[in-house]
PDB file of C-alpha atoms in Angstrom:
ATOM      1  CA  MET A  25     125.306 139.726  90.129  1.00  0.00           C
ATOM      2  CA  ILE A  26     124.198 138.167  86.810  1.00  0.00           C
ATOM      3  CA  GLU A  27     127.432 139.367  85.047  1.00  0.00           C
ATOM      4  CA  LYS A  28     129.625 138.061  87.893  1.00  0.00           C
ATOM      5  CA  ARG A  29     128.142 134.615  88.078  1.00  0.00           C
ATOM      6  CA  ARG A  30     130.529 131.775  86.753  1.00  0.00           C
ATOM      7  CA  SER A  31     130.410 128.026  86.690  1.00  0.00           C
ATOM      8  CA  ILE A  32     133.030 126.956  89.212  1.00  0.00           C
ATOM      9  CA  ARG A  33     134.824 123.693  88.815  1.00  0.00           C
ATOM     10  CA  LYS A  34     137.595 124.249  91.481  1.00  0.00           C
ATOM     11  CA  TYR A  35     136.945 124.842  95.210  1.00  0.00           C
ATOM     12  CA  THR A  36     138.783 125.675  98.265  1.00  0.00           C
ATOM     13  CA  ASP A  37     138.150 123.397 101.432  1.00  0.00           C
ATOM     14  CA  THR A  38     136.724 126.440 103.308  1.00  0.00           C
ATOM     15  CA  PRO A  39     133.493 125.417 104.922  1.00  0.00           C
ATOM     16  CA  VAL A  40     130.177 127.060 103.933  1.00  0.00           C
ATOM     17  CA  SER A  41     127.977 128.057 107.017  1.00  0.00           C
ATOM     18  CA  LYS A  42     124.564 126.806 107.638  1.00  0.00           C
ATOM     19  CA  ASP A  43     123.377 130.376 107.486  1.00  0.00           C
ATOM     20  CA  GLN A  44     124.846 130.861 103.992  1.00  0.00           C
ATOM     21  CA  ILE A  45     123.175 127.593 102.873  1.00  0.00           C
ATOM     22  CA  GLU A  46     119.773 128.643 104.295  1.00  0.00           C
ATOM     23  CA  GLN A  47     120.093 132.127 102.588  1.00  0.00           C
ATOM     24  CA  ILE A  48     120.711 130.433  99.312  1.00  0.00           C
ATOM     25  CA  VAL A  49     117.750 128.024  99.697  1.00  0.00           C
ATOM     26  CA  LYS A  50     115.580 130.942 100.926  1.00  0.00           C
ATOM     27  CA  ALA A  51     116.364 132.723  97.688  1.00  0.00           C
ATOM     28  CA  ALA A  52     115.391 129.552  95.765  1.00  0.00           C
ATOM     29  CA  THR A  53     112.043 129.396  97.489  1.00  0.00           C
ATOM     30  CA  LEU A  54     111.328 132.915  96.261  1.00  0.00           C
ATOM     31  CA  ALA A  55     111.303 131.805  92.592  1.00  0.00           C
ATOM     32  CA  PRO A  56     108.034 131.912  90.661  1.00  0.00           C
ATOM     33  CA  SER A  57     106.373 128.496  90.140  1.00  0.00           C
ATOM     34  CA  ALA A  58     103.662 127.360  87.800  1.00  0.00           C
ATOM     35  CA  LYS A  59     100.316 127.389  89.603  1.00  0.00           C
ATOM     36  CA  ASN A  60     102.321 128.141  92.787  1.00  0.00           C
ATOM     37  CA  ARG A  61     103.042 124.541  93.093  1.00  0.00           C
ATOM     38  CA  GLN A  62     106.470 125.126  94.448  1.00  0.00           C
ATOM     39  CA  PRO A  63     107.666 121.691  93.459  1.00  0.00           C
ATOM     40  CA  TRP A  64     111.170 121.800  95.016  1.00  0.00           C
ATOM     41  CA  LYS A  65     113.003 120.179  97.752  1.00  0.00           C
ATOM     42  CA  TYR A  66     116.720 120.747  98.604  1.00  0.00           C
ATOM     43  CA  LEU A  67     118.845 117.969 100.259  1.00  0.00           C
ATOM     44  CA  VAL A  68     122.177 119.254 101.617  1.00  0.00           C
ATOM     45  CA  TYR A  69     125.145 116.993 101.677  1.00  0.00           C
ATOM     46  CA  THR A  70     128.338 117.697 103.308  1.00  0.00           C
ATOM     47  CA  LYS A  71     131.317 115.677 104.815  1.00  0.00           C
ATOM     48  CA  GLU A  72     130.591 111.980 105.282  1.00  0.00           C
ATOM     49  CA  ALA A  73     127.112 112.124 103.871  1.00  0.00           C
ATOM     50  CA  LYS A  74     128.478 113.860 100.779  1.00  0.00           C
ATOM     51  CA  ARG A  75     131.143 111.186 100.341  1.00  0.00           C
ATOM     52  CA  GLN A  76     128.543 108.361 100.590  1.00  0.00           C
ATOM     53  CA  LEU A  77     126.222 110.061  98.103  1.00  0.00           C
ATOM     54  CA  LEU A  78     129.142 110.577  95.660  1.00  0.00           C
ATOM     55  CA  ASP A  79     130.268 106.950  96.100  1.00  0.00           C
ATOM     56  CA  VAL A  80     126.855 105.844  95.034  1.00  0.00           C
ATOM     57  CA  MET A  81     126.900 108.319  92.161  1.00  0.00           C
ATOM     58  CA  GLU A  82     130.309 106.916  91.008  1.00  0.00           C
ATOM     59  CA  ALA A  83     128.997 103.299  91.265  1.00  0.00           C
ATOM     60  CA  GLY A  84     125.953 104.271  89.111  1.00  0.00           C
ATOM     61  CA  LEU A  85     128.245 106.009  86.641  1.00  0.00           C
ATOM     62  CA  MET A  86     130.374 102.896  86.302  1.00  0.00           C
ATOM     63  CA  LYS A  87     127.383 100.747  85.754  1.00  0.00           C
ATOM     64  CA  GLU A  88     126.054 103.057  83.028  1.00  0.00           C
ATOM     65  CA  GLN A  89     129.475 103.045  81.453  1.00  0.00           C
ATOM     66  CA  GLN A  90     129.282  99.256  81.398  1.00  0.00           C
ATOM     67  CA  ASP A  91     125.643  98.596  80.484  1.00  0.00           C
ATOM     68  CA  HIS A  92     124.429 101.801  78.807  1.00  0.00           C
ATOM     69  CA  ALA A  93     121.013 101.016  80.054  1.00  0.00           C
ATOM     70  CA  LEU A  94     119.606 104.331  81.147  1.00  0.00           C
ATOM     71  CA  LEU A  95     120.950 106.699  78.348  1.00  0.00           C
ATOM     72  CA  PRO A  96     122.432 104.593  75.626  1.00  0.00           C
ATOM     73  CA  LYS A  97     122.396 107.421  73.030  1.00  0.00           C
ATOM     74  CA  SER A  98     124.118 109.781  75.415  1.00  0.00           C
ATOM     75  CA  ALA A  99     127.061 107.552  76.302  1.00  0.00           C
ATOM     76  CA  PHE A 100     129.376 110.370  74.878  1.00  0.00           C
ATOM     77  CA  GLY A 101     128.551 112.279  77.992  1.00  0.00           C
ATOM     78  CA  LEU A 102     129.986 109.893  80.467  1.00  0.00           C
ATOM     79  CA  PRO A 103     133.542 111.150  80.596  1.00  0.00           C
ATOM     80  CA  ASP A 104     132.161 114.640  81.464  1.00  0.00           C
ATOM     81  CA  ALA A 105     129.886 113.038  84.185  1.00  0.00           C
ATOM     82  CA  PHE A 106     133.026 111.465  85.690  1.00  0.00           C
ATOM     83  CA  HIS A 107     134.757 114.844  85.656  1.00  0.00           C
ATOM     84  CA  THR A 108     131.723 116.419  87.321  1.00  0.00           C
ATOM     85  CA  LEU A 109     131.859 113.772  90.031  1.00  0.00           C
ATOM     86  CA  GLN A 110     135.408 114.934  90.813  1.00  0.00           C
ATOM     87  CA  ILE A 111     134.162 118.435  90.966  1.00  0.00           C
ATOM     88  CA  MET A 112     131.470 117.520  93.355  1.00  0.00           C
ATOM     89  CA  ARG A 113     133.957 115.694  95.610  1.00  0.00           C
ATOM     90  CA  GLU A 114     136.072 118.828  95.920  1.00  0.00           C
ATOM     91  CA  ALA A 115     133.159 121.236  96.719  1.00  0.00           C
ATOM     92  CA  PRO A 116     132.332 121.378 100.366  1.00  0.00           C
ATOM     93  CA  VAL A 117     128.647 121.138  99.785  1.00  0.00           C
ATOM     94  CA  VAL A 118     126.371 119.372  97.276  1.00  0.00           C
ATOM     95  CA  ILE A 119     122.719 120.319  97.258  1.00  0.00           C
ATOM     96  CA  ILE A 120     120.476 117.726  95.609  1.00  0.00           C
ATOM     97  CA  VAL A 121     117.493 119.201  93.889  1.00  0.00           C
ATOM     98  CA  MET A 122     114.271 117.203  93.839  1.00  0.00           C
ATOM     99  CA  ASN A 123     110.881 117.853  92.063  1.00  0.00           C
ATOM    100  CA  THR A 124     108.376 116.854  94.677  1.00  0.00           C
ATOM    101  CA  ASN A 125     105.727 116.251  92.141  1.00  0.00           C
ATOM    102  CA  GLY A 126     107.733 114.236  89.583  1.00  0.00           C
ATOM    103  CA  GLY A 127     108.515 110.600  88.949  1.00  0.00           C
ATOM    104  CA  SER A 128     111.264 108.809  87.210  1.00  0.00           C
ATOM    105  CA  PRO A 129     112.066 110.373  83.739  1.00  0.00           C
ATOM    106  CA  TYR A 130     112.450 106.744  82.576  1.00  0.00           C
ATOM    107  CA  GLU A 131     108.779 105.957  83.031  1.00  0.00           C
ATOM    108  CA  ALA A 132     106.117 106.805  80.272  1.00  0.00           C
ATOM    109  CA  VAL A 133     103.620 109.464  81.225  1.00  0.00           C
ATOM    110  CA  ASP A 134     100.547 110.936  79.586  1.00  0.00           C
ATOM    111  CA  ALA A 135     100.421 114.396  78.014  1.00  0.00           C
ATOM    112  CA  ASP A 136      98.865 116.061  81.056  1.00  0.00           C
ATOM    113  CA  GLN A 137     101.555 114.664  83.316  1.00  0.00           C
ATOM    114  CA  ARG A 138     104.283 115.697  80.755  1.00  0.00           C
ATOM    115  CA  LEU A 139     103.000 119.262  80.687  1.00  0.00           C
ATOM    116  CA  ALA A 140     103.002 119.500  84.497  1.00  0.00           C
ATOM    117  CA  GLU A 141     106.514 118.049  84.559  1.00  0.00           C
ATOM    118  CA  ILE A 142     107.683 120.620  81.951  1.00  0.00           C
ATOM    119  CA  CYS A 143     106.074 123.457  84.045  1.00  0.00           C
ATOM    120  CA  ASP A 144     107.601 122.137  87.284  1.00  0.00           C
ATOM    121  CA  SER A 145     111.112 121.833  85.566  1.00  0.00           C
ATOM    122  CA  LEU A 146     110.852 125.440  84.389  1.00  0.00           C
ATOM    123  CA  SER A 147     109.893 126.531  88.032  1.00  0.00           C
ATOM    124  CA  ILE A 148     112.791 124.533  89.447  1.00  0.00           C
ATOM    125  CA  GLY A 149     115.197 126.170  86.859  1.00  0.00           C
ATOM    126  CA  ALA A 150     114.106 129.534  88.132  1.00  0.00           C
ATOM    127  CA  ALA A 151     114.730 128.436  91.607  1.00  0.00           C
ATOM    128  CA  ILE A 152     118.110 127.180  90.911  1.00  0.00           C
ATOM    129  CA  GLU A 153     119.004 130.334  89.075  1.00  0.00           C
ATOM    130  CA  ASN A 154     118.025 132.229  92.198  1.00  0.00           C
ATOM    131  CA  MET A 155     120.273 129.936  94.278  1.00  0.00           C
ATOM    132  CA  ILE A 156     123.314 130.491  92.196  1.00  0.00           C
ATOM    133  CA  LEU A 157     122.790 134.169  91.999  1.00  0.00           C
ATOM    134  CA  LYS A 158     122.420 134.356  95.810  1.00  0.00           C
ATOM    135  CA  ALA A 159     125.540 132.297  96.213  1.00  0.00           C
ATOM    136  CA  THR A 160     127.445 134.725  93.910  1.00  0.00           C
ATOM    137  CA  GLU A 161     126.200 137.569  96.084  1.00  0.00           C
ATOM    138  CA  LEU A 162     127.560 135.888  99.167  1.00  0.00           C
ATOM    139  CA  GLY A 163     130.935 135.419  97.565  1.00  0.00           C
ATOM    140  CA  LEU A 164     130.468 131.671  96.857  1.00  0.00           C
ATOM    141  CA  GLY A 165     130.881 129.680  93.745  1.00  0.00           C
ATOM    142  CA  THR A 166     128.510 127.076  92.298  1.00  0.00           C
ATOM    143  CA  LEU A 167     128.238 124.552  89.443  1.00  0.00           C
ATOM    144  CA  TRP A 168     124.667 123.614  88.254  1.00  0.00           C
ATOM    145  CA  ILE A 169     124.838 119.893  87.652  1.00  0.00           C
ATOM    146  CA  ALA A 170     122.738 117.683  85.478  1.00  0.00           C
ATOM    147  CA  ASN A 171     125.107 114.760  85.124  1.00  0.00           C
ATOM    148  CA  THR A 172     123.264 112.962  87.949  1.00  0.00           C
ATOM    149  CA  CYS A 173     121.002 111.621  85.089  1.00  0.00           C
ATOM    150  CA  PHE A 174     123.644 108.876  84.304  1.00  0.00           C
ATOM    151  CA  ALA A 175     123.357 107.559  87.877  1.00  0.00           C
ATOM    152  CA  TYR A 176     119.568 108.345  88.365  1.00  0.00           C
ATOM    153  CA  ASP A 177     118.448 104.898  89.645  1.00  0.00           C
ATOM    154  CA  ALA A 178     121.309 104.406  92.036  1.00  0.00           C
ATOM    155  CA  MET A 179     121.164 107.922  93.520  1.00  0.00           C
ATOM    156  CA  VAL A 180     117.369 107.890  93.929  1.00  0.00           C
ATOM    157  CA  ALA A 181     117.605 104.646  95.803  1.00  0.00           C
ATOM    158  CA  PHE A 182     120.244 106.134  98.111  1.00  0.00           C
ATOM    159  CA  ILE A 183     118.542 109.453  98.509  1.00  0.00           C
ATOM    160  CA  GLN A 184     115.172 107.880  99.501  1.00  0.00           C
ATOM    161  CA  SER A 185     113.151 111.068  99.046  1.00  0.00           C
ATOM    162  CA  PRO A 186     109.963 111.025  97.094  1.00  0.00           C
ATOM    163  CA  GLY A 187     109.966 112.796  93.786  1.00  0.00           C
ATOM    164  CA  GLN A 188     112.150 113.256  90.727  1.00  0.00           C
ATOM    165  CA  LEU A 189     115.909 113.828  90.991  1.00  0.00           C
ATOM    166  CA  ILE A 190     116.377 116.918  88.864  1.00  0.00           C
ATOM    167  CA  GLY A 191     120.082 117.561  89.391  1.00  0.00           C
ATOM    168  CA  ALA A 192     122.523 119.142  92.007  1.00  0.00           C
ATOM    169  CA  VAL A 193     124.378 122.240  92.828  1.00  0.00           C
ATOM    170  CA  ALA A 194     127.957 122.104  93.934  1.00  0.00           C
ATOM    171  CA  LEU A 195     128.630 125.008  96.384  1.00  0.00           C
ATOM    172  CA  GLY A 196     131.671 126.428  97.990  1.00  0.00           C
ATOM    173  CA  TYR A 197     134.442 129.095  97.892  1.00  0.00           C
ATOM    174  CA  ALA A 198     135.930 129.224  94.367  1.00  0.00           C
ATOM    175  CA  ALA A 199     139.551 128.323  93.901  1.00  0.00           C
ATOM    176  CA  GLU A 200     139.477 129.789  90.308  1.00  0.00           C
ATOM    177  CA  ASP A 201     138.361 132.950  88.712  1.00  0.00           C
ATOM    178  CA  PRO A 202     137.276 131.869  85.184  1.00  0.00           C
ATOM    179  CA  LEU A 203     136.656 134.338  82.295  1.00  0.00           C
ATOM    180  CA  PRO A 204     133.197 134.753  81.087  1.00  0.00           C
ATOM    181  CA  ARG A 205     132.024 132.138  78.565  1.00  0.00           C
ATOM    182  CA  PRO A 206     131.126 133.250  75.047  1.00  0.00           C
ATOM    183  CA  ARG A 207     127.439 134.089  74.497  1.00  0.00           C
ATOM    184  CA  LYS A 208     125.656 134.283  71.221  1.00  0.00           C
ATOM    185  CA  ALA A 209     125.185 137.696  69.706  1.00  0.00           C
ATOM    186  CA  MET A 210     121.883 139.501  70.336  1.00  0.00           C
ATOM    187  CA  ASN A 211     120.953 139.140  66.601  1.00  0.00           C
ATOM    188  CA  GLU A 212     121.176 135.392  67.013  1.00  0.00           C
ATOM    189  CA  VAL A 213     118.799 135.206  69.972  1.00  0.00           C
ATOM    190  CA  LEU A 214     116.368 138.183  69.566  1.00  0.00           C
ATOM    191  CA  GLU A 215     113.890 138.648  66.829  1.00  0.00           C
ATOM    192  CA  TYR A 216     111.240 141.333  66.721  1.00  0.00           C
ATOM    193  CA  ARG A 217     107.899 140.460  64.930  1.00  0.00           C
TER     194      ARG A 217
END
């Protein structure tokens, strides 16, 4: 399954069943987590709820494009964020991923809190990997999304769920079959000591 996984940016309008979504989230919950904190929560958006969420995201992106208040040094990434928004609109399902132990990334934290946040983020990354591999196994396509960061405040206010917004996963049946992306050679990533 690992070799078959692709980042999908074009989707059909075929619905994803509740059973498929639950299998995917179940796979996520089987991921290892630091100190078994299981710091994840998944909010599934479809149809009108998804449209409302993405309208809020678009407004947040436009505000960031105008003000550059949240991520001024990352403004170069805004065009990609708008493109990601269009992909999310096309996908039948968007799953918002929350860190139930986290707070806003725009607030200062002490070293202990930062370490816990890093460990929880690693745990959630493992959970998302499980999600997208299970989706691949079920014949579905996914896109792991971090561009929610540009609309963080607007989205968190709309979502109204405690914790830290980590990102999203677009989910649906692929309307494309992309080739594998280039990967670094083994001698660039592996070193024996």
